[in-house]
């Protein structure tokens, strides 16, 4: 028993240490949120809420990640295939503009695509409003805070000298949202729910009823199959909002709201659900509420934080601290950072905020994060708040593996697998090909057809790119069962290209035709602006990567050797990444004039990041051309684009330029709206602004910081490969590397001072250090340490 004592003692120390919110892991404000993008995102991976911290009235946006309108449809266009030979012929004759015109007539999805009600969109569930009915209440000593390490939002202030405090979280343990209200003086308030109207058709509005201690919200969204005037018959959504008074007080109902009287302590429990998975939502929500109501607030909070911290605390990052900056209100801190970049813990906070957002917006059994994670404050949402697949959904996954959140790849895996059947149909109908394909649009309803606009909607390498994430999950976990699971999905994604690739008679290469370089436009010699082409650089890089991964997987699983051979042969016939006359990477197979030289997509550097075919070490000429490409593209762009560029510069081992992009990414945006001509930035609550708020930039920026500190994609661990002078001393604990290991490392004066590698699987790890390669063969559970 002796050895147990120090252990228990250590535990109690940890428990004490947990009481204070870590200033470097919290965001705070001295005033309530004036815009939604200043409210705090809380979420448990399936449900979310965003409190605005109002004094006399607090509004919480409620979200549930499957609140989607629309329905399954067949949007494949049966006329498309007949025109494919003609489209290809025109492309191979260099008449790309005519090919594009023909595609607009014949090669888009059937129906209105993402503009139609069947495509649907992700949207708010409802608002929850706590109204204290004191219009002119004055608050003193106001503070609201989001503690990332506790996944807890707090508001505290004094009213007439009496303390008021509220806390909120989305429970990881009990799957309900919990709001706690506490005051020195008894308070009275009403609790109600309300869904915003969409200004067009309000059949989506819910019925709200108050019974006993619960407000029930029940509504139905549009499926797109309704006839004129019929009630909506799509997704059913609901929320149960229960008030619990642990120390007495009275609750009265008033039709649709609850009136709570004279209480110093109140707890509000919110269950949220849709029937997306066929659940009886009344039953599920009632069970969830009853179970949660049987616990005390302290118990609920404790269970929640324990479950959340199991994930969040796997990684810690210290890049240095400026306590005076950490003490600032976040609006002021971002403004200060725009002038003076000496705030290293803003970067570690941003990194951890990315992990926080990922843990909060997806979980096993739920959906992957959409364009806004799972937070949306309206009924009509930007780009339908869907799953865009030419960068956005993929970028959402970038912090996962290295950030020791590997299981958060599983909801994406489920979602990808759900697209396969529909994607097979699309492959046949559009390309006469086997396997499966999907284009740029993704929703809850297996939409895999091209988009309704050719210039952006014809990209067809999305399935291949998604498969790169699935394979990467295997590389990090070495989980062979998982590899077996994803094998058919990967194999069929490759099969599509085996069938679809065609020889370009002009150069003998196998090319995707038609295709695009996502959303970018070039100018043909005849002056026509054009997007479609045969064999864009990005396609070649993605397909090369997919074929390589499938060949490796076939080897590991000892299966389909013949198919692997076919892939190897076809891979050799793809056009290699090439350098144009201006020294930059060619984006299209020919050096066309660019219509928008600073376009936000930098697709032709896919091979630099996230893939690994352009490297400083192995392909220095291409790396140099990539650098020139980035210089010409410029830094300022939309939020996610700047985040991507951070990762590019990190891969080029240029820490200063990556850091410059980070500072651009944190440019303060203080208003709402969708104007992005001036470039993106960051809202007060650290949400990334495309603008509008789009979460990909948060995830890409978070991954960019990690990429500056640690890389392992080349079969060799590189510690601090792109360290900027702004972070010259620091430490990291718990990040992951490929092959199955966790690492800790420290550095001082920009020099590595120590590292530890802990094997999570039997593995051999190589470390590149001062021009030498160190090699460690470790068994699962073993570790190796190096110290300067
Ligand atoms: C892609 C991008 C846009 C935007 C949209 C949601 O189409 O090109 O910038 O992020 O997705």
mmCIF file of C-alpha atoms and ligand atoms in Angstrom, residues 371 383 388 390 392 440 519 600-601 640 690 694, ligand 1:
data_model
loop_
_atom_site.group_PDB
_atom_site.id
_atom_site.type_symbol
_atom_site.label_atom_id
_atom_site.label_comp_id
_atom_site.label_asym_id
_atom_site.label_seq_id
_atom_site.Cartn_x
_atom_site.Cartn_y
_atom_site.Cartn_z
ATOM 1 C CA UNK A 371 -18.733 25.276 -41.877
ATOM 2 C CA UNK A 383 -23.187 28.595 -47.801
ATOM 3 C CA UNK A 388 -17.814 22.150 -48.424
ATOM 4 C CA UNK A 390 -12.678 21.616 -51.728
ATOM 5 C CA UNK A 392 -13.254 23.407 -45.761
ATOM 6 C CA UNK A 440 -17.631 20.223 -53.733
ATOM 7 C CA UNK A 519 -12.704 27.955 -57.840
ATOM 8 C CA UNK A 600 -7.681 32.567 -51.983
ATOM 9 C CA UNK A 601 -7.364 28.920 -53.028
ATOM 10 C CA UNK A 640 -9.065 29.915 -44.014
ATOM 11 C CA UNK A 690 -13.838 34.437 -43.678
ATOM 12 C CA UNK A 694 -16.253 30.119 -40.739
HETATM 13 C C1 LIG B 1 -15.294 27.463 -50.621
HETATM 14 C C2 LIG B 1 -14.457 28.728 -50.598
HETATM 15 C C3 LIG B 1 -15.179 29.923 -50.116
HETATM 16 C C4 LIG B 1 -15.971 29.582 -48.877
HETATM 17 C C5 LIG B 1 -16.895 28.432 -49.148
HETATM 18 C C6 LIG B 1 -17.697 28.026 -47.968
HETATM 19 O O1 LIG B 1 -16.087 27.421 -51.735
HETATM 20 O O2 LIG B 1 -13.936 29.018 -51.849
HETATM 21 O O3 LIG B 1 -14.207 30.897 -49.850
HETATM 22 O O4 LIG B 1 -15.104 29.233 -47.846
HETATM 23 O O5 LIG B 1 -16.135 27.330 -49.518
#
